[in-house]
PDB file of N, CA and C in Angstrom:
ATOM      1  N   MET L   1      48.840 -10.477 -15.987  1.00 78.00           N
ATOM      2  CA  MET L   1      48.518  -9.303 -15.170  1.00 78.00           C
ATOM      3  C   MET L   1      47.255  -8.620 -15.692  1.00 78.00           C
ATOM      4  N   THR L   2      47.241  -8.402 -17.014  1.00 87.00           N
ATOM      5  CA  THR L   2      46.075  -7.745 -17.603  1.00 87.00           C
ATOM      6  C   THR L   2      44.829  -8.613 -17.455  1.00 87.00           C
ATOM      7  N   ALA L   3      45.004  -9.930 -17.570  1.00 86.00           N
ATOM      8  CA  ALA L   3      43.866 -10.843 -17.430  1.00 86.00           C
ATOM      9  C   ALA L   3      43.324 -10.793 -16.004  1.00 86.00           C
ATOM     10  N   GLY L   4      44.211 -10.667 -15.041  1.00 88.00           N
ATOM     11  CA  GLY L   4      43.776 -10.581 -13.644  1.00 88.00           C
ATOM     12  C   GLY L   4      42.978  -9.322 -13.388  1.00 88.00           C
ATOM     13  N   ILE L   5      43.454  -8.206 -13.937  1.00 89.00           N
ATOM     14  CA  ILE L   5      42.740  -6.935 -13.771  1.00 89.00           C
ATOM     15  C   ILE L   5      41.376  -7.008 -14.455  1.00 89.00           C
ATOM     16  N   ALA L   6      41.344  -7.579 -15.650  1.00 89.00           N
ATOM     17  CA  ALA L   6      40.082  -7.707 -16.378  1.00 89.00           C
ATOM     18  C   ALA L   6      39.117  -8.605 -15.618  1.00 89.00           C
ATOM     19  N   SER L   7      39.649  -9.656 -15.019  1.00 91.00           N
ATOM     20  CA  SER L   7      38.803 -10.571 -14.247  1.00 91.00           C
ATOM     21  C   SER L   7      38.208  -9.864 -13.032  1.00 91.00           C
ATOM     22  N   VAL L   8      39.042  -9.108 -12.332  1.00 91.00           N
ATOM     23  CA  VAL L   8      38.558  -8.370 -11.158  1.00 91.00           C
ATOM     24  C   VAL L   8      37.522  -7.339 -11.573  1.00 91.00           C
ATOM     25  N   LEU L   9      37.772  -6.645 -12.677  1.00 93.00           N
ATOM     26  CA  LEU L   9      36.804  -5.660 -13.162  1.00 93.00           C
ATOM     27  C   LEU L   9      35.494  -6.337 -13.559  1.00 93.00           C
ATOM     28  N   GLY L  10      35.593  -7.477 -14.215  1.00 92.00           N
ATOM     29  CA  GLY L  10      34.389  -8.206 -14.620  1.00 92.00           C
ATOM     30  C   GLY L  10      33.566  -8.635 -13.420  1.00 92.00           C
ATOM     31  N   VAL L  11      34.246  -9.176 -12.412  1.00 94.00           N
ATOM     32  CA  VAL L  11      33.546  -9.594 -11.195  1.00 94.00           C
ATOM     33  C   VAL L  11      32.932  -8.385 -10.502  1.00 94.00           C
ATOM     34  N   SER L  12      33.647  -7.280 -10.481  1.00 95.00           N
ATOM     35  CA  SER L  12      33.127  -6.067  -9.845  1.00 95.00           C
ATOM     36  C   SER L  12      31.883  -5.561 -10.573  1.00 95.00           C
ATOM     37  N   ILE L  13      31.930  -5.570 -11.900  1.00 95.00           N
ATOM     38  CA  ILE L  13      30.781  -5.095 -12.678  1.00 95.00           C
ATOM     39  C   ILE L  13      29.569  -5.993 -12.433  1.00 95.00           C
ATOM     40  N   VAL L  14      29.795  -7.306 -12.408  1.00 95.00           N
ATOM     41  CA  VAL L  14      28.694  -8.242 -12.141  1.00 95.00           C
ATOM     42  C   VAL L  14      28.146  -8.021 -10.739  1.00 95.00           C
ATOM     43  N   ALA L  15      29.040  -7.824  -9.765  1.00 96.00           N
ATOM     44  CA  ALA L  15      28.598  -7.614  -8.382  1.00 96.00           C
ATOM     45  C   ALA L  15      27.781  -6.331  -8.266  1.00 96.00           C
ATOM     46  N   VAL L  16      28.239  -5.272  -8.892  1.00 96.00           N
ATOM     47  CA  VAL L  16      27.504  -4.003  -8.846  1.00 96.00           C
ATOM     48  C   VAL L  16      26.146  -4.159  -9.524  1.00 96.00           C
ATOM     49  N   GLY L  17      26.118  -4.884 -10.629  1.00 96.00           N
ATOM     50  CA  GLY L  17      24.846  -5.135 -11.310  1.00 96.00           C
ATOM     51  C   GLY L  17      23.880  -5.907 -10.436  1.00 96.00           C
ATOM     52  N   LEU L  18      24.372  -6.930  -9.755  1.00 97.00           N
ATOM     53  CA  LEU L  18      23.513  -7.717  -8.866  1.00 97.00           C
ATOM     54  C   LEU L  18      23.012  -6.877  -7.696  1.00 97.00           C
ATOM     55  N   ILE L  19      23.912  -6.099  -7.113  1.00 97.00           N
ATOM     56  CA  ILE L  19      23.518  -5.248  -5.985  1.00 97.00           C
ATOM     57  C   ILE L  19      22.464  -4.236  -6.431  1.00 97.00           C
ATOM     58  N   THR L  20      22.674  -3.652  -7.608  1.00 98.00           N
ATOM     59  CA  THR L  20      21.705  -2.687  -8.134  1.00 98.00           C
ATOM     60  C   THR L  20      20.353  -3.352  -8.377  1.00 98.00           C
ATOM     61  N   THR L  21      20.383  -4.550  -8.971  1.00 98.00           N
ATOM     62  CA  THR L  21      19.132  -5.274  -9.242  1.00 98.00           C
ATOM     63  C   THR L  21      18.396  -5.594  -7.952  1.00 98.00           C
ATOM     64  N   VAL L  22      19.120  -6.077  -6.950  1.00 98.00           N
ATOM     65  CA  VAL L  22      18.499  -6.415  -5.669  1.00 98.00           C
ATOM     66  C   VAL L  22      17.948  -5.162  -4.999  1.00 98.00           C
ATOM     67  N   THR L  23      18.684  -4.068  -5.079  1.00 98.00           N
ATOM     68  CA  THR L  23      18.227  -2.814  -4.471  1.00 98.00           C
ATOM     69  C   THR L  23      16.942  -2.320  -5.132  1.00 98.00           C
ATOM     70  N   ILE L  24      16.906  -2.353  -6.459  1.00 98.00           N
ATOM     71  CA  ILE L  24      15.708  -1.906  -7.175  1.00 98.00           C
ATOM     72  C   ILE L  24      14.531  -2.820  -6.858  1.00 98.00           C
ATOM     73  N   ALA L  25      14.770  -4.137  -6.853  1.00 98.00           N
ATOM     74  CA  ALA L  25      13.686  -5.081  -6.557  1.00 98.00           C
ATOM     75  C   ALA L  25      13.155  -4.872  -5.143  1.00 98.00           C
ATOM     76  N   THR L  26      14.064  -4.632  -4.204  1.00 98.00           N
ATOM     77  CA  THR L  26      13.642  -4.386  -2.818  1.00 98.00           C
ATOM     78  C   THR L  26      12.839  -3.095  -2.720  1.00 98.00           C
ATOM     79  N   SER L  27      13.288  -2.069  -3.407  1.00 98.00           N
ATOM     80  CA  SER L  27      12.565  -0.793  -3.386  1.00 98.00           C
ATOM     81  C   SER L  27      11.162  -0.948  -3.963  1.00 98.00           C
ATOM     82  N   VAL L  28      11.050  -1.692  -5.052  1.00 98.00           N
ATOM     83  CA  VAL L  28       9.738  -1.913  -5.667  1.00 98.00           C
ATOM     84  C   VAL L  28       8.840  -2.697  -4.719  1.00 98.00           C
ATOM     85  N   ALA L  29       9.409  -3.704  -4.053  1.00 98.00           N
ATOM     86  CA  ALA L  29       8.616  -4.511  -3.114  1.00 98.00           C
ATOM     87  C   ALA L  29       8.136  -3.668  -1.937  1.00 98.00           C
ATOM     88  N   VAL L  30       9.022  -2.844  -1.404  1.00 98.00           N
ATOM     89  CA  VAL L  30       8.642  -1.983  -0.274  1.00 98.00           C
ATOM     90  C   VAL L  30       7.575  -0.984  -0.710  1.00 98.00           C
ATOM     91  N   ALA L  31       7.742  -0.410  -1.895  1.00 98.00           N
ATOM     92  CA  ALA L  31       6.742   0.542  -2.397  1.00 98.00           C
ATOM     93  C   ALA L  31       5.390  -0.140  -2.578  1.00 98.00           C
ATOM     94  N   ALA L  32       5.396  -1.371  -3.078  1.00 97.00           N
ATOM     95  CA  ALA L  32       4.134  -2.099  -3.267  1.00 97.00           C
ATOM     96  C   ALA L  32       3.464  -2.380  -1.928  1.00 97.00           C
ATOM     97  N   ILE L  33       4.257  -2.748  -0.926  1.00 97.00           N
ATOM     98  CA  ILE L  33       3.703  -3.027   0.405  1.00 97.00           C
ATOM     99  C   ILE L  33       3.119  -1.754   1.012  1.00 97.00           C
ATOM    100  N   VAL L  34       3.853  -0.648   0.892  1.00 97.00           N
ATOM    101  CA  VAL L  34       3.373   0.625   1.452  1.00 97.00           C
ATOM    102  C   VAL L  34       2.083   1.063   0.757  1.00 97.00           C
ATOM    103  N   LEU L  35       2.053   0.942  -0.573  1.00 96.00           N
ATOM    104  CA  LEU L  35       0.838   1.323  -1.299  1.00 96.00           C
ATOM    105  C   LEU L  35      -0.338   0.437  -0.912  1.00 96.00           C
ATOM    106  N   ALA L  36      -0.080  -0.852  -0.719  1.00 96.00           N
ATOM    107  CA  ALA L  36      -1.157  -1.760  -0.305  1.00 96.00           C
ATOM    108  C   ALA L  36      -1.681  -1.384   1.073  1.00 96.00           C
ATOM    109  N   MET L  37      -0.766  -1.044   1.988  1.00 95.00           N
ATOM    110  CA  MET L  37      -1.189  -0.667   3.343  1.00 95.00           C
ATOM    111  C   MET L  37      -1.988   0.632   3.316  1.00 95.00           C
ATOM    112  N   VAL L  38      -1.540   1.587   2.525  1.00 95.00           N
ATOM    113  CA  VAL L  38      -2.267   2.855   2.419  1.00 95.00           C
ATOM    114  C   VAL L  38      -3.637   2.615   1.793  1.00 95.00           C
ATOM    115  N   GLY L  39      -3.679   1.781   0.764  1.00 92.00           N
ATOM    116  CA  GLY L  39      -4.955   1.466   0.126  1.00 92.00           C
ATOM    117  C   GLY L  39      -5.922   0.810   1.086  1.00 92.00           C
ATOM    118  N   LEU L  40      -5.423  -0.135   1.890  1.00 92.00           N
ATOM    119  CA  LEU L  40      -6.290  -0.793   2.872  1.00 92.00           C
ATOM    120  C   LEU L  40      -6.769   0.193   3.930  1.00 92.00           C
ATOM    121  N   ALA L  41      -5.890   1.088   4.358  1.00 90.00           N
ATOM    122  CA  ALA L  41      -6.279   2.075   5.370  1.00 90.00           C
ATOM    123  C   ALA L  41      -7.351   3.007   4.821  1.00 90.00           C
ATOM    124  N   VAL L  42      -7.177   3.453   3.590  1.00 90.00           N
ATOM    125  CA  VAL L  42      -8.166   4.348   2.974  1.00 90.00           C
ATOM    126  C   VAL L  42      -9.484   3.613   2.782  1.00 90.00           C
ATOM    127  N   GLN L  43      -9.403   2.361   2.306  1.00 87.00           N
ATOM    128  CA  GLN L  43     -10.624   1.579   2.099  1.00 87.00           C
ATOM    129  C   GLN L  43     -11.363   1.361   3.420  1.00 87.00           C
ATOM    130  N   SER L  44     -10.615   1.060   4.464  1.00 85.00           N
ATOM    131  CA  SER L  44     -11.222   0.841   5.774  1.00 85.00           C
ATOM    132  C   SER L  44     -11.877   2.121   6.276  1.00 85.00           C
ATOM    133  N   HIS L  45     -11.188   3.242   6.099  1.00 82.00           N
ATOM    134  CA  HIS L  45     -11.729   4.526   6.549  1.00 82.00           C
ATOM    135  C   HIS L  45     -13.000   4.877   5.780  1.00 82.00           C
ATOM    136  N   VAL L  46     -12.965   4.684   4.472  1.00 83.00           N
ATOM    137  CA  VAL L  46     -14.126   5.021   3.643  1.00 83.00           C
ATOM    138  C   VAL L  46     -15.299   4.115   3.987  1.00 83.00           C
ATOM    139  N   SER L  47     -15.030   2.815   4.160  1.00 82.00           N
ATOM    140  CA  SER L  47     -16.139   1.900   4.448  1.00 82.00           C
ATOM    141  C   SER L  47     -16.720   2.169   5.832  1.00 82.00           C
ATOM    142  N   SER L  48     -15.876   2.523   6.810  1.00 79.00           N
ATOM    143  CA  SER L  48     -16.407   2.818   8.141  1.00 79.00           C
ATOM    144  C   SER L  48     -17.201   4.122   8.119  1.00 79.00           C
ATOM    145  N   SER L  49     -16.758   5.094   7.346  1.00 76.00           N
ATOM    146  CA  SER L  49     -17.504   6.348   7.234  1.00 76.00           C
ATOM    147  C   SER L  49     -18.844   6.101   6.557  1.00 76.00           C
ATOM    148  N   THR L  50     -18.836   5.306   5.495  1.00 73.00           N
ATOM    149  CA  THR L  50     -20.078   5.001   4.782  1.00 73.00           C
ATOM    150  C   THR L  50     -21.032   4.237   5.682  1.00 73.00           C
ATOM    151  N   THR L  51     -20.504   3.290   6.450  1.00 68.00           N
ATOM    152  CA  THR L  51     -21.347   2.498   7.349  1.00 68.00           C
ATOM    153  C   THR L  51     -21.957   3.380   8.427  1.00 68.00           C
ATOM    154  N   SER L  52     -21.162   4.282   9.002  1.00 64.00           N
ATOM    155  CA  SER L  52     -21.692   5.130  10.070  1.00 64.00           C
ATOM    156  C   SER L  52     -22.741   6.093   9.527  1.00 64.00           C
ATOM    157  N   VAL L  53     -22.536   6.600   8.333  1.00 60.00           N
ATOM    158  CA  VAL L  53     -23.526   7.506   7.731  1.00 60.00           C
ATOM    159  C   VAL L  53     -24.803   6.735   7.422  1.00 60.00           C
ATOM    160  N   ALA L  54     -24.660   5.522   6.874  1.00 59.00           N
ATOM    161  CA  ALA L  54     -25.843   4.727   6.526  1.00 59.00           C
ATOM    162  C   ALA L  54     -26.617   4.333   7.775  1.00 59.00           C
ATOM    163  N   SER L  55     -25.915   3.942   8.832  1.00 62.00           N
ATOM    164  CA  SER L  55     -26.626   3.511  10.038  1.00 62.00           C
ATOM    165  C   SER L  55     -27.271   4.697  10.743  1.00 62.00           C
ATOM    166  N   SER L  56     -26.614   5.852  10.733  1.00 61.00           N
ATOM    167  CA  SER L  56     -27.210   7.009  11.399  1.00 61.00           C
ATOM    168  C   SER L  56     -28.421   7.510  10.620  1.00 61.00           C
ATOM    169  N   SER L  57     -28.375   7.427   9.285  1.00 58.00           N
ATOM    170  CA  SER L  57     -29.530   7.874   8.511  1.00 58.00           C
ATOM    171  C   SER L  57     -30.653   6.848   8.586  1.00 58.00           C
ATOM    172  N   ALA L  58     -30.330   5.562   8.760  1.00 59.00           N
ATOM    173  CA  ALA L  58     -31.370   4.536   8.870  1.00 59.00           C
ATOM    174  C   ALA L  58     -32.100   4.656  10.202  1.00 59.00           C
ATOM    175  N   ASN L  59     -31.410   5.076  11.241  1.00 61.00           N
ATOM    176  CA  ASN L  59     -32.023   5.195  12.564  1.00 61.00           C
ATOM    177  C   ASN L  59     -32.704   6.543  12.786  1.00 61.00           C
ATOM    178  N   ALA L  60     -32.471   7.483  11.908  1.00 60.00           N
ATOM    179  CA  ALA L  60     -33.038   8.823  12.094  1.00 60.00           C
ATOM    180  C   ALA L  60     -34.513   8.814  11.713  1.00 60.00           C
ATOM    181  N   PRO L  61     -35.357   9.459  12.503  1.00 60.00           N
ATOM    182  CA  PRO L  61     -36.790   9.519  12.146  1.00 60.00           C
ATOM    183  C   PRO L  61     -36.990  10.440  10.956  1.00 60.00           C
ATOM    184  N   GLU L  62     -38.037  10.183  10.196  1.00 63.00           N
ATOM    185  CA  GLU L  62     -38.344  11.043   9.065  1.00 63.00           C
ATOM    186  C   GLU L  62     -38.850  12.384   9.578  1.00 63.00           C
ATOM    187  N   PRO L  63     -38.567  13.456   8.857  1.00 66.00           N
ATOM    188  CA  PRO L  63     -39.059  14.770   9.295  1.00 66.00           C
ATOM    189  C   PRO L  63     -40.587  14.790   9.313  1.00 66.00           C
ATOM    190  N   GLY L  64     -41.179  15.258  10.410  1.00 64.00           N
ATOM    191  CA  GLY L  64     -42.624  15.352  10.528  1.00 64.00           C
ATOM    192  C   GLY L  64     -43.304  14.051  10.896  1.00 64.00           C
ATOM    193  N   ALA L  65     -42.525  13.009  11.188  1.00 61.00           N
ATOM    194  CA  ALA L  65     -43.132  11.717  11.524  1.00 61.00           C
ATOM    195  C   ALA L  65     -43.645  11.745  12.954  1.00 61.00           C
ATOM    196  N   GLU L  66     -44.768  11.095  13.159  1.00 64.00           N
ATOM    197  CA  GLU L  66     -45.338  10.996  14.508  1.00 64.00           C
ATOM    198  C   GLU L  66     -44.569   9.945  15.307  1.00 64.00           C
ATOM    199  N   PRO L  67     -44.340  10.178  16.584  1.00 63.00           N
ATOM    200  CA  PRO L  67     -43.674   9.140  17.389  1.00 63.00           C
ATOM    201  C   PRO L  67     -44.570   7.914  17.506  1.00 63.00           C
ATOM    202  N   SER L  68     -43.961   6.734  17.421  1.00 62.00           N
ATOM    203  CA  SER L  68     -44.759   5.504  17.478  1.00 62.00           C
ATOM    204  C   SER L  68     -45.025   5.121  18.930  1.00 62.00           C
ATOM    205  N   ASP L  69     -46.107   4.404  19.162  1.00 61.00           N
ATOM    206  CA  ASP L  69     -46.466   3.964  20.512  1.00 61.00           C
ATOM    207  C   ASP L  69     -45.991   2.545  20.789  1.00 61.00           C
ATOM    208  N   ASP L  70     -45.165   2.001  19.927  1.00 57.00           N
ATOM    209  CA  ASP L  70     -44.713   0.615  20.117  1.00 57.00           C
ATOM    210  C   ASP L  70     -43.963   0.530  21.376  1.00 57.00           C
TER     211      ASP L  70
END
């Protein structure tokens, strides 16, 4: 009887440990995916802002420049 109870408790402890491990691993994986997505979104936003600023400043005429006759 005592061996049966100990066996059930042992299996329960192992099961809880496995469930906890899987839960933590899943949480870490989800957090890594979310951080990667946020990082990509920020990088995309920053690069598009930098590109638009660079292109608008490249196309802007210099102050006091004469218009070209081309």
